[in-house]
PDB file of C-alpha atoms and ligand atoms in Angstrom:
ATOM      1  CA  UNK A   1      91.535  40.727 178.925  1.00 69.00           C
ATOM      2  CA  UNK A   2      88.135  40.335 181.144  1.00 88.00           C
ATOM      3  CA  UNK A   3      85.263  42.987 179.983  1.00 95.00           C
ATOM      4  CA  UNK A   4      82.090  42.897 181.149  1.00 97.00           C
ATOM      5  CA  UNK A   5      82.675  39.888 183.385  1.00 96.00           C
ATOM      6  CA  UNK A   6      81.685  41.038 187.105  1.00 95.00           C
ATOM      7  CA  UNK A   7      81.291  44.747 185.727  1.00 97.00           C
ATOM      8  CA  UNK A   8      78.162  43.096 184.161  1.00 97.00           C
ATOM      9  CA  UNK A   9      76.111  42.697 187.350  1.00 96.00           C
ATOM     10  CA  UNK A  10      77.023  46.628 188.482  1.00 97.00           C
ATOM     11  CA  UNK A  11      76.372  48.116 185.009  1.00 97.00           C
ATOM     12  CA  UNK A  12      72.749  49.353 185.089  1.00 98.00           C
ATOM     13  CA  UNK A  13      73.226  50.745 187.898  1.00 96.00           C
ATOM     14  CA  UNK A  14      75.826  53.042 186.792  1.00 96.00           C
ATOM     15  CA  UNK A  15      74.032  53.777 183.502  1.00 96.00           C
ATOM     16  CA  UNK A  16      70.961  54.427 185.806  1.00 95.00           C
ATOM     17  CA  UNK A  17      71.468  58.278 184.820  1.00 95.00           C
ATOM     18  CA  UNK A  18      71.490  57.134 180.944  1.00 97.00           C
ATOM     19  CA  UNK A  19      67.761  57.215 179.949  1.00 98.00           C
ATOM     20  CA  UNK A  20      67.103  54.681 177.451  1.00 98.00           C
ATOM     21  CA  UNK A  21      63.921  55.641 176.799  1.00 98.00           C
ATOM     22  CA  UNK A  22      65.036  59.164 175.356  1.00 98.00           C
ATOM     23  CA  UNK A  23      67.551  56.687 173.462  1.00 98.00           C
ATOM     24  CA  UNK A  24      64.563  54.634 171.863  1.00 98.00           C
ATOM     25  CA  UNK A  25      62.925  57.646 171.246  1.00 98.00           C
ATOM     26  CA  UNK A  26      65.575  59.039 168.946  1.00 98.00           C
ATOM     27  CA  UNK A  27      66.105  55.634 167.410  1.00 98.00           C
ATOM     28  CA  UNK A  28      62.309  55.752 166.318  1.00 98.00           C
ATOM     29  CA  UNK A  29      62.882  59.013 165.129  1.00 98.00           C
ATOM     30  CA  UNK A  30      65.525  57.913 162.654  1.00 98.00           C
ATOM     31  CA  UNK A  31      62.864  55.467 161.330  1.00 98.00           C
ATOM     32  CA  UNK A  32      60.557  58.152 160.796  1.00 98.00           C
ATOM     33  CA  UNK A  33      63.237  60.683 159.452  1.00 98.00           C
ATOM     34  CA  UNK A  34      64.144  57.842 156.800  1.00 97.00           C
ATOM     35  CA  UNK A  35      60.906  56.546 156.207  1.00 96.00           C
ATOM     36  CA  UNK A  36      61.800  52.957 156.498  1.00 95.00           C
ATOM     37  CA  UNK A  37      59.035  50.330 158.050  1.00 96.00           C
ATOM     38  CA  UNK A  38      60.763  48.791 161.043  1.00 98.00           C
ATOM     39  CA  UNK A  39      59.808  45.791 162.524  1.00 98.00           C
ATOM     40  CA  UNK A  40      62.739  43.154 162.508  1.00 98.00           C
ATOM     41  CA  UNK A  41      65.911  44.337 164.584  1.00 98.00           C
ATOM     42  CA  UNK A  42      68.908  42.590 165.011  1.00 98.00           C
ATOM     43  CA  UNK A  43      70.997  44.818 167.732  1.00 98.00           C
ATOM     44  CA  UNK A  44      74.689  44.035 167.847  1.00 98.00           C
ATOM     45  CA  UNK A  45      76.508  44.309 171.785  1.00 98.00           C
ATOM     46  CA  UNK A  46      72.807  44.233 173.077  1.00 98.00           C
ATOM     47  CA  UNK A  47      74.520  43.728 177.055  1.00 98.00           C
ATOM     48  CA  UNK A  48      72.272  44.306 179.474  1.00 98.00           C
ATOM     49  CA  UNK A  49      69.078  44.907 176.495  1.00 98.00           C
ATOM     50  CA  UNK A  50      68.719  48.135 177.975  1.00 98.00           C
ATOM     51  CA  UNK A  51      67.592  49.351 174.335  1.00 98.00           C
ATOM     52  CA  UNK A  52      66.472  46.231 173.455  1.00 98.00           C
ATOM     53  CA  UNK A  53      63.440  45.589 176.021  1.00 98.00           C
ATOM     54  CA  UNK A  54      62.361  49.126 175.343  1.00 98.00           C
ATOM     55  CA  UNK A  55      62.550  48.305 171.844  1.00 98.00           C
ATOM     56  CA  UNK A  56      60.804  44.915 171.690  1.00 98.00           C
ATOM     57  CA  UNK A  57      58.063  47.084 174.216  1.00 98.00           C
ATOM     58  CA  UNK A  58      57.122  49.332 171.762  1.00 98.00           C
ATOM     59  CA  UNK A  59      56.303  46.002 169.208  1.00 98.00           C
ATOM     60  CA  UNK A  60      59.799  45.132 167.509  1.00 98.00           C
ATOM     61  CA  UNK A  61      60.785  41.687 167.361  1.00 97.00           C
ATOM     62  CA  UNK A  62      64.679  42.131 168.579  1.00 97.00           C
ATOM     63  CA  UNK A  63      67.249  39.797 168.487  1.00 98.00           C
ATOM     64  CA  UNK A  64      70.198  40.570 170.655  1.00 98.00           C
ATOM     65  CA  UNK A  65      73.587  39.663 170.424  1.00 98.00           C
ATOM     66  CA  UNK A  66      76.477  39.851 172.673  1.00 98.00           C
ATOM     67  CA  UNK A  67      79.644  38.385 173.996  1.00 98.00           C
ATOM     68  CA  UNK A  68      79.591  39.034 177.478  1.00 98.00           C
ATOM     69  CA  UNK A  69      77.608  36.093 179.306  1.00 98.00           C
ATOM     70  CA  UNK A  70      77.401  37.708 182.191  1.00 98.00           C
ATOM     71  CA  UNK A  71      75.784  40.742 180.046  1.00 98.00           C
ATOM     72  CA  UNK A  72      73.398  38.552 178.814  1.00 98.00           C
ATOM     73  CA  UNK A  73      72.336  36.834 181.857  1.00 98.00           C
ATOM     74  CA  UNK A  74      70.842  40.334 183.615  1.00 98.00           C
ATOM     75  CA  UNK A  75      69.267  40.546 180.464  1.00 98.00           C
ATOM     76  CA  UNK A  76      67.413  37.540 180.338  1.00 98.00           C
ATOM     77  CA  UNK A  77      66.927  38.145 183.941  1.00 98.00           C
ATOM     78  CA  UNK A  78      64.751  41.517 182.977  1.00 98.00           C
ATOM     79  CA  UNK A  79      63.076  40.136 179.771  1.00 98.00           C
ATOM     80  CA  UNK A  80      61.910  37.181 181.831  1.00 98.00           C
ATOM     81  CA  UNK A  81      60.566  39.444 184.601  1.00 97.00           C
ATOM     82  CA  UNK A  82      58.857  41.967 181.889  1.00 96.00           C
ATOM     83  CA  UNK A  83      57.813  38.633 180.124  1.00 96.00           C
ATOM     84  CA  UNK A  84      58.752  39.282 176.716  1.00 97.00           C
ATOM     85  CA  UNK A  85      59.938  37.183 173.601  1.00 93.00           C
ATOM     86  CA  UNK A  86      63.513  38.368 172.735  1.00 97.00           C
ATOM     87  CA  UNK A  87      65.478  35.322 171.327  1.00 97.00           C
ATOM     88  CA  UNK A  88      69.327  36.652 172.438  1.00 98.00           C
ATOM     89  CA  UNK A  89      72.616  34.808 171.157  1.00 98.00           C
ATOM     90  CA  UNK A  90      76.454  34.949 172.897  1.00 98.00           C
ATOM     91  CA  UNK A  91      78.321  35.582 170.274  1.00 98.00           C
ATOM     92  CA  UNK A  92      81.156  37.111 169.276  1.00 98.00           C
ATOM     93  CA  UNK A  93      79.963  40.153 166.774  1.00 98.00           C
ATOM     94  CA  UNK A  94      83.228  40.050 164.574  1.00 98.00           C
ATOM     95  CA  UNK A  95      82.175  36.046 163.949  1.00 98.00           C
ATOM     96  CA  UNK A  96      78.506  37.240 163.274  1.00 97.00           C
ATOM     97  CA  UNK A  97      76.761  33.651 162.907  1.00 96.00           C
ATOM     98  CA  UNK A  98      73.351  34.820 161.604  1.00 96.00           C
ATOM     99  CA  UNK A  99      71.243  33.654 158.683  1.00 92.00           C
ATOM    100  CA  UNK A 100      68.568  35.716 158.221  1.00 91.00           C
ATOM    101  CA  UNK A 101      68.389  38.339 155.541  1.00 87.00           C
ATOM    102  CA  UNK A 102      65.786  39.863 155.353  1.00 93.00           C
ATOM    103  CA  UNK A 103      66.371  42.853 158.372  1.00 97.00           C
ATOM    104  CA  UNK A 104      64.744  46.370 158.806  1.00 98.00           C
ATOM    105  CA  UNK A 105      67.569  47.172 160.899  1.00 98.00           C
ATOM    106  CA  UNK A 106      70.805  46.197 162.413  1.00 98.00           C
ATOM    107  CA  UNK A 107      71.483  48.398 165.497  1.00 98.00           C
ATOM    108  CA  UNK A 108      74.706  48.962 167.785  1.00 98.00           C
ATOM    109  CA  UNK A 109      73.847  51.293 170.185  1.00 98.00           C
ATOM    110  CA  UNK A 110      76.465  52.733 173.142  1.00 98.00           C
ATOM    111  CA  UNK A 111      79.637  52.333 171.860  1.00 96.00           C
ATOM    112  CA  UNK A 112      79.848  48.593 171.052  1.00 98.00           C
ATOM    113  CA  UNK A 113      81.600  49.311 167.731  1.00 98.00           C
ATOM    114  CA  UNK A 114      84.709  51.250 169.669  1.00 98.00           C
ATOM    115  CA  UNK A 115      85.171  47.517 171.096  1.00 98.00           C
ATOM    116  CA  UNK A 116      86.237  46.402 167.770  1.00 98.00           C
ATOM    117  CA  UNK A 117      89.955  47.488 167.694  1.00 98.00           C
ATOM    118  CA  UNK A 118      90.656  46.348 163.996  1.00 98.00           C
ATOM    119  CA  UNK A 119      89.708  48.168 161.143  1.00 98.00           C
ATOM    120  CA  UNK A 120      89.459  45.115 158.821  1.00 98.00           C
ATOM    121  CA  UNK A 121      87.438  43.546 161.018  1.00 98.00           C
ATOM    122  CA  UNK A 122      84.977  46.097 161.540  1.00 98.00           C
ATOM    123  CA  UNK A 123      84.945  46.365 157.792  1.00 98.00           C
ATOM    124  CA  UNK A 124      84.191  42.771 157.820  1.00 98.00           C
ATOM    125  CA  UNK A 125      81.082  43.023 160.025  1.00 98.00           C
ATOM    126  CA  UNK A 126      80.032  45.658 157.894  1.00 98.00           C
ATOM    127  CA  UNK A 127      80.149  43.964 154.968  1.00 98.00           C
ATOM    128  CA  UNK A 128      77.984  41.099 156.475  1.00 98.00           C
ATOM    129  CA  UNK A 129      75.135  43.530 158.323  1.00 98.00           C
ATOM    130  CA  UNK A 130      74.963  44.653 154.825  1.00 98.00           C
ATOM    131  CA  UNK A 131      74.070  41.029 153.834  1.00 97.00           C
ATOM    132  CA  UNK A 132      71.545  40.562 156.111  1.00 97.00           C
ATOM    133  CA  UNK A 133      69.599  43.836 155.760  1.00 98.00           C
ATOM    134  CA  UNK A 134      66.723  43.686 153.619  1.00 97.00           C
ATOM    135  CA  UNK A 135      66.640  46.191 150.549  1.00 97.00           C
ATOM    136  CA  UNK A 136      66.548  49.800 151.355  1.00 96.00           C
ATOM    137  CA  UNK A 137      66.731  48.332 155.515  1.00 98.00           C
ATOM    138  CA  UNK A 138      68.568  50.809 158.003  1.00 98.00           C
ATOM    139  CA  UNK A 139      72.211  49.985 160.060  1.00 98.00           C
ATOM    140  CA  UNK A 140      72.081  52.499 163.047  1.00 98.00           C
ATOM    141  CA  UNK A 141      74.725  52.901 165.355  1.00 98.00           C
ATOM    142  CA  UNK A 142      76.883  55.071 166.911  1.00 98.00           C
ATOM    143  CA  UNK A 143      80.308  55.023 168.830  1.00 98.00           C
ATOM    144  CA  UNK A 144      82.029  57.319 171.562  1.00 98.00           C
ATOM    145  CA  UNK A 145      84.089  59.802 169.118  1.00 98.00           C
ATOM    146  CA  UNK A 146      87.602  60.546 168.026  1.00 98.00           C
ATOM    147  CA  UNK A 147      87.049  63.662 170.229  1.00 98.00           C
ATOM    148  CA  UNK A 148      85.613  61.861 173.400  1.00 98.00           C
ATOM    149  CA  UNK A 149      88.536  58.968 173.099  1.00 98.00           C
ATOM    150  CA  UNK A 150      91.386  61.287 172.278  1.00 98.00           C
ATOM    151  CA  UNK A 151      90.670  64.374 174.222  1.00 97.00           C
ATOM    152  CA  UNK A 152      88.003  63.753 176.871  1.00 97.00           C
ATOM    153  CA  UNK A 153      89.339  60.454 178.181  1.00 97.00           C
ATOM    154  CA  UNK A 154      93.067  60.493 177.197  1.00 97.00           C
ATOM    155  CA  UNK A 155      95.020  60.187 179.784  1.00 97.00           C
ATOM    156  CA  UNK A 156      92.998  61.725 182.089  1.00 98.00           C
ATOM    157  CA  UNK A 157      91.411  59.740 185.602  1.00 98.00           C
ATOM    158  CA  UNK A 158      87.959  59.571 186.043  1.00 98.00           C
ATOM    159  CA  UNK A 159      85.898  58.347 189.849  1.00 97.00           C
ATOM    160  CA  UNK A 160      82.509  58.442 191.291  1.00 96.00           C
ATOM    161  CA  UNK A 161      82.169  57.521 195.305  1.00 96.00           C
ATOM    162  CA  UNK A 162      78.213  56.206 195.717  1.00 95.00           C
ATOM    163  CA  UNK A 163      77.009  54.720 198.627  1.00 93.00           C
ATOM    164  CA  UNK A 164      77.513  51.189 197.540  1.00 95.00           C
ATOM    165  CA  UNK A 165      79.890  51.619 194.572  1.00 96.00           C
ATOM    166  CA  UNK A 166      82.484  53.616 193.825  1.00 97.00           C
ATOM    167  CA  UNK A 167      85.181  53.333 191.290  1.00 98.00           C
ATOM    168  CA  UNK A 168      88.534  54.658 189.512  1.00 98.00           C
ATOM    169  CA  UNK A 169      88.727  54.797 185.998  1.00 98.00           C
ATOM    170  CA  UNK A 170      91.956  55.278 184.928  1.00 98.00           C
ATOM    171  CA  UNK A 171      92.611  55.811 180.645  1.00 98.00           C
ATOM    172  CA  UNK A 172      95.671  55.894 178.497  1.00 98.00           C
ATOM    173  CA  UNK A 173      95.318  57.069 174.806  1.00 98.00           C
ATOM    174  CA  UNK A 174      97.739  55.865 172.514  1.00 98.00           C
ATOM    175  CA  UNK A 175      97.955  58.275 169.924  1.00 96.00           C
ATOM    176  CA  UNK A 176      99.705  56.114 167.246  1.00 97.00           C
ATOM    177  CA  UNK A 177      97.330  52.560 167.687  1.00 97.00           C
ATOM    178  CA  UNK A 178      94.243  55.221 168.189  1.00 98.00           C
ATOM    179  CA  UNK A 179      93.657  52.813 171.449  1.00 98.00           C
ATOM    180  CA  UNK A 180      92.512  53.627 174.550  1.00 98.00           C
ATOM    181  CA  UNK A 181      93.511  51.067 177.533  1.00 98.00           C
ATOM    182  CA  UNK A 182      90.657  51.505 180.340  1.00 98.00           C
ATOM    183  CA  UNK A 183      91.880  50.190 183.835  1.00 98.00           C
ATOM    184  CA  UNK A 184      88.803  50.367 186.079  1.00 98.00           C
ATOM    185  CA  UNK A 185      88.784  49.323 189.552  1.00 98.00           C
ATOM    186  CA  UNK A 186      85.377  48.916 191.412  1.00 98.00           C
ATOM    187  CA  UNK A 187      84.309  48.968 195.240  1.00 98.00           C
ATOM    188  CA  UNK A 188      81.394  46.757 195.708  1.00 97.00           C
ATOM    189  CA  UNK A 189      79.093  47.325 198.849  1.00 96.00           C
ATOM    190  CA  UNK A 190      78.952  43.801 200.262  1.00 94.00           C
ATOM    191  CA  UNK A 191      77.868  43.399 204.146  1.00 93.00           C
ATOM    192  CA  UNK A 192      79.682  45.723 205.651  1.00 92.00           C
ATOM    193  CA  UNK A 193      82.723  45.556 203.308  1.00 95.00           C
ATOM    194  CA  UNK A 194      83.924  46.290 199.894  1.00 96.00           C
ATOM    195  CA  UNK A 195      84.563  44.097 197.630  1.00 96.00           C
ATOM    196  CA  UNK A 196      87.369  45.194 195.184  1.00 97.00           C
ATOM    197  CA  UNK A 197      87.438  43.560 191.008  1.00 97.00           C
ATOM    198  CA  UNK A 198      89.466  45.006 188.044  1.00 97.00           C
ATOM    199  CA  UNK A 199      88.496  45.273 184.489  1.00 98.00           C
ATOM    200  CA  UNK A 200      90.444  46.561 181.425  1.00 98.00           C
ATOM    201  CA  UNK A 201      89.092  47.813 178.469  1.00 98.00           C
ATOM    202  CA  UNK A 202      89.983  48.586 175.204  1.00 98.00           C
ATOM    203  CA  UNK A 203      88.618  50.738 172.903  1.00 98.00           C
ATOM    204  CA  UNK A 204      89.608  51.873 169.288  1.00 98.00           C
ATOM    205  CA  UNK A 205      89.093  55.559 168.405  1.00 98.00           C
ATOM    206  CA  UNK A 206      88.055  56.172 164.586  1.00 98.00           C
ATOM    207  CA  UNK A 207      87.405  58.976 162.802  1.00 98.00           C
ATOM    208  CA  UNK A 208      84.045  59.951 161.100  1.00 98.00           C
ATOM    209  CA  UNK A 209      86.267  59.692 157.871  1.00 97.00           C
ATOM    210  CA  UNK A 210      87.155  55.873 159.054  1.00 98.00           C
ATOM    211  CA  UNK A 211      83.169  55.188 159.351  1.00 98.00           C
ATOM    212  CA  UNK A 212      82.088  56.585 156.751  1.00 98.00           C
ATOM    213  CA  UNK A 213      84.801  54.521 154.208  1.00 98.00           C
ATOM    214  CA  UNK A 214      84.472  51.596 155.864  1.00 98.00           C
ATOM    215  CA  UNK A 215      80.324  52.155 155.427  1.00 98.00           C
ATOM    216  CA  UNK A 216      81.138  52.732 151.753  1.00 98.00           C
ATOM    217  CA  UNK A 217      83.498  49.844 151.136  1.00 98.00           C
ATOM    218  CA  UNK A 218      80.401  47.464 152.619  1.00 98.00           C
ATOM    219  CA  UNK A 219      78.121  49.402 149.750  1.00 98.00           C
ATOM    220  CA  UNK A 220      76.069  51.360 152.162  1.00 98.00           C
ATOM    221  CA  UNK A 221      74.746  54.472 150.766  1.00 98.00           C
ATOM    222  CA  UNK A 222      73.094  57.612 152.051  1.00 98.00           C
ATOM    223  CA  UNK A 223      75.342  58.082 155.203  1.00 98.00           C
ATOM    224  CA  UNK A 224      74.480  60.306 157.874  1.00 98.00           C
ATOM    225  CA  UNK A 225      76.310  61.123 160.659  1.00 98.00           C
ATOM    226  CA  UNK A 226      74.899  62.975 163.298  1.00 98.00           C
ATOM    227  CA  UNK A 227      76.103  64.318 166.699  1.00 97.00           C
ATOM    228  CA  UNK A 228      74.794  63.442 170.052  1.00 97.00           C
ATOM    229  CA  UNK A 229      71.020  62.759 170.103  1.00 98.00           C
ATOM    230  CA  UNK A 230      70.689  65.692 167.327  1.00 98.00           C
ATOM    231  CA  UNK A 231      70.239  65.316 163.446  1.00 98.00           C
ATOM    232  CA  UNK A 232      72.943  68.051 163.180  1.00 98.00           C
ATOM    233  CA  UNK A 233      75.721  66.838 161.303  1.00 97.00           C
ATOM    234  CA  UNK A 234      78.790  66.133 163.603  1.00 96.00           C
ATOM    235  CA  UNK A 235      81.337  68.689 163.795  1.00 90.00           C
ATOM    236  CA  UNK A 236      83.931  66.674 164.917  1.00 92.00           C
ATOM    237  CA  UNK A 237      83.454  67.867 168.870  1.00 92.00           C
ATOM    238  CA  UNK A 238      80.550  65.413 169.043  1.00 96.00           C
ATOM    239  CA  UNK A 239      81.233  62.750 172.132  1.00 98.00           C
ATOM    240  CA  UNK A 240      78.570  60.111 170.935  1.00 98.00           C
ATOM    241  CA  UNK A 241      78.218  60.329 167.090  1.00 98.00           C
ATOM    242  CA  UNK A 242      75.879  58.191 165.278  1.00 98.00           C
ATOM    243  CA  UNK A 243      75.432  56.963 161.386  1.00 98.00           C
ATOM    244  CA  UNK A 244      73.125  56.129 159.643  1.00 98.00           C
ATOM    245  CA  UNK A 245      73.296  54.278 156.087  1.00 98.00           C
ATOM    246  CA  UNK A 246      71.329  52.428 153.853  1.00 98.00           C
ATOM    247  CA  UNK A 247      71.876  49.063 152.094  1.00 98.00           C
TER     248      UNK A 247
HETATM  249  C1  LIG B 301      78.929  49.913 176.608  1.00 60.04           C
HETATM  250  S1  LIG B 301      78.205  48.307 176.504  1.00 60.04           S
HETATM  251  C2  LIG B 301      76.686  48.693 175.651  1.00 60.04           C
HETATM  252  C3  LIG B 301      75.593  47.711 175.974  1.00 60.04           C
HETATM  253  C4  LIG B 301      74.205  48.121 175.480  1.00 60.04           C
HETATM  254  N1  LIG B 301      74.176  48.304 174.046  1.00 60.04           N
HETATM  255  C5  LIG B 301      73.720  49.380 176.180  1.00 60.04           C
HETATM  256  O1  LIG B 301      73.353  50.329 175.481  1.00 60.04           O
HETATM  257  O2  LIG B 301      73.654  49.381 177.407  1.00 60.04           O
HETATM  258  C6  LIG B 301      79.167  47.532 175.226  1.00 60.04           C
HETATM  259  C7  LIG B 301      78.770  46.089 174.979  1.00 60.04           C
HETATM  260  O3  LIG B 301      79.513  45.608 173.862  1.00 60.04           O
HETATM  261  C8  LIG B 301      79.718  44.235 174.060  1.00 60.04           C
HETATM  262  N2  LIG B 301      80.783  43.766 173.170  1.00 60.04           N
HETATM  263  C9  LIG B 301      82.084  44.178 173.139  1.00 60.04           C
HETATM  264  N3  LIG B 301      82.756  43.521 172.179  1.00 60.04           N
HETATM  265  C10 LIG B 301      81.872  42.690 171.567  1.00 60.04           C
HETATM  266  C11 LIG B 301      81.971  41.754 170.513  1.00 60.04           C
HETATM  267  N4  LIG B 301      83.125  41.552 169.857  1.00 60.04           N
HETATM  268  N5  LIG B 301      80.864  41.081 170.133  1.00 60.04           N
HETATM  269  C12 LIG B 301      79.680  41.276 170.782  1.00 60.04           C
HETATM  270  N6  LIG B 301      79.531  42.144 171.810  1.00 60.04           N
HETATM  271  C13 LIG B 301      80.615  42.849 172.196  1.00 60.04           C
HETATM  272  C14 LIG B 301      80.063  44.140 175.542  1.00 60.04           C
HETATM  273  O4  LIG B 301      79.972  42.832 176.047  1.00 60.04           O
HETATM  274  C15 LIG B 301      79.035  45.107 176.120  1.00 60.04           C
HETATM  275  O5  LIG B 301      77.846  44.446 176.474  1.00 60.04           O
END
């Protein structure tokens, strides 16, 4: 399975109409909503550090941490150019090798949880953000929803033609694993030619339900889930829903 290989160096530039600043916004929000000091992050599936440099801009120390390489490597690329101090690790989150336990806040922002296609294991993870968080610290994240997996992408084909890039992005839910196989095909602008590279994806759809228990087996309390950038609850027709919980 190759994620996030070649797709790395193309990313931004399809999430250029995603504004991560809006994104950080909100984020500080929920800080202020919770009234929790924030100052150490650890951000889980960090890729490019499109939250992360904002983040670490506005005074956080962030530590990133993803398993893409290539993710990594634009990242470093930008933190360099901005000159900032953002220690990032590859890793693997569902083998989370980190020793420090005294967080404000473990964040997962865009999805990186729907990656995670077994249950135990996210459980798992869960269990051991809890151990690092500091007392009363925040886990923030959100994932693409039951509703945006099951009914938006289904088995329905999705394509953009840009000048440079275009792409097919083909899905296939299956309704009894709750997966959702992602065959994407890109057309790269190079010269006068386009160069053609395949990805596929995987991505588990859970229910808020599934969150929330898996939040409460790890001993979080005072979940909140919220729908897309609001702090309305989520109504189940939410396509990004995010929770928040409390060690
Ligand atoms: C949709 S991207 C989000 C990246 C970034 N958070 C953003 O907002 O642009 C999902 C990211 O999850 C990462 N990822 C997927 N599975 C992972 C895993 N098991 N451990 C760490 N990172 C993972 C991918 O490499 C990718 O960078």
């Amino acid at each position: 399975m190759n994620q996030y290989e070649d797709f790395a160096f193309i990313y931004d530039e399809l999430m250029n109409e995603v504004d991560y600043n809006e994104w950080t916004n909100y984020i500080e929000s929920i800080y202020k909503k919770e009234n929790v000091k924030v100052k150490n992050i650890l951000e889980l599936a960090c890729g490019t550090g499109n939250l992360t440099i904002p983040l670490a801009k506005r005074g956080y120390n962030v530590v990133g941490i993803d398993i893409s390489e290539e993710m990594l490597s634009i990242a470093r690329e930008k933190i360099n150019k901005e000159g900032l101090d953002i220690v990032l690790l590859n890793q693997d989150m569902t083998q989370l090798d980190f020793d420090v336990y005294d967080m404000d806040c473990v964040l997962c922002g865009c999805d990186g949880f729907n990656y995670i296609l077994d249950d135990v294991q996210l459980e798992e993870l869960f269990i051991k953000v809890y151990s690092i968080l500091k007392e009363e610290g925040l886990f923030v994240f959100d994932i693409s929803s039951y509703f945006k997996l099951s009914n938006i992408l289904h088995n329905n084909t999705f394509g953009e033609n840009r000048e440079d890039i275009a792409y097919i992005w083909e899905n296939y839910f299956d309704e009894n694993e709750n997966l959702v196989e992602m065959n994407l095909a890109f057309f790269v602008k190079e010269d006068d030619k386009f160069k053609r590279f395949e990805e596929t994806h995987y991505q588990r759809a859970y229910t808020n339900e599934e969150i929330v228990m898996l939040l409460k087996n790890a001993n979080f309390k005072d979940i909140k889930v919220y729908k897309d950038f609001t702090f309305q609850r989520d109504d189940g027709e939410g396509e990004r829903v995010f929770f928040i919980a409390k060690k």
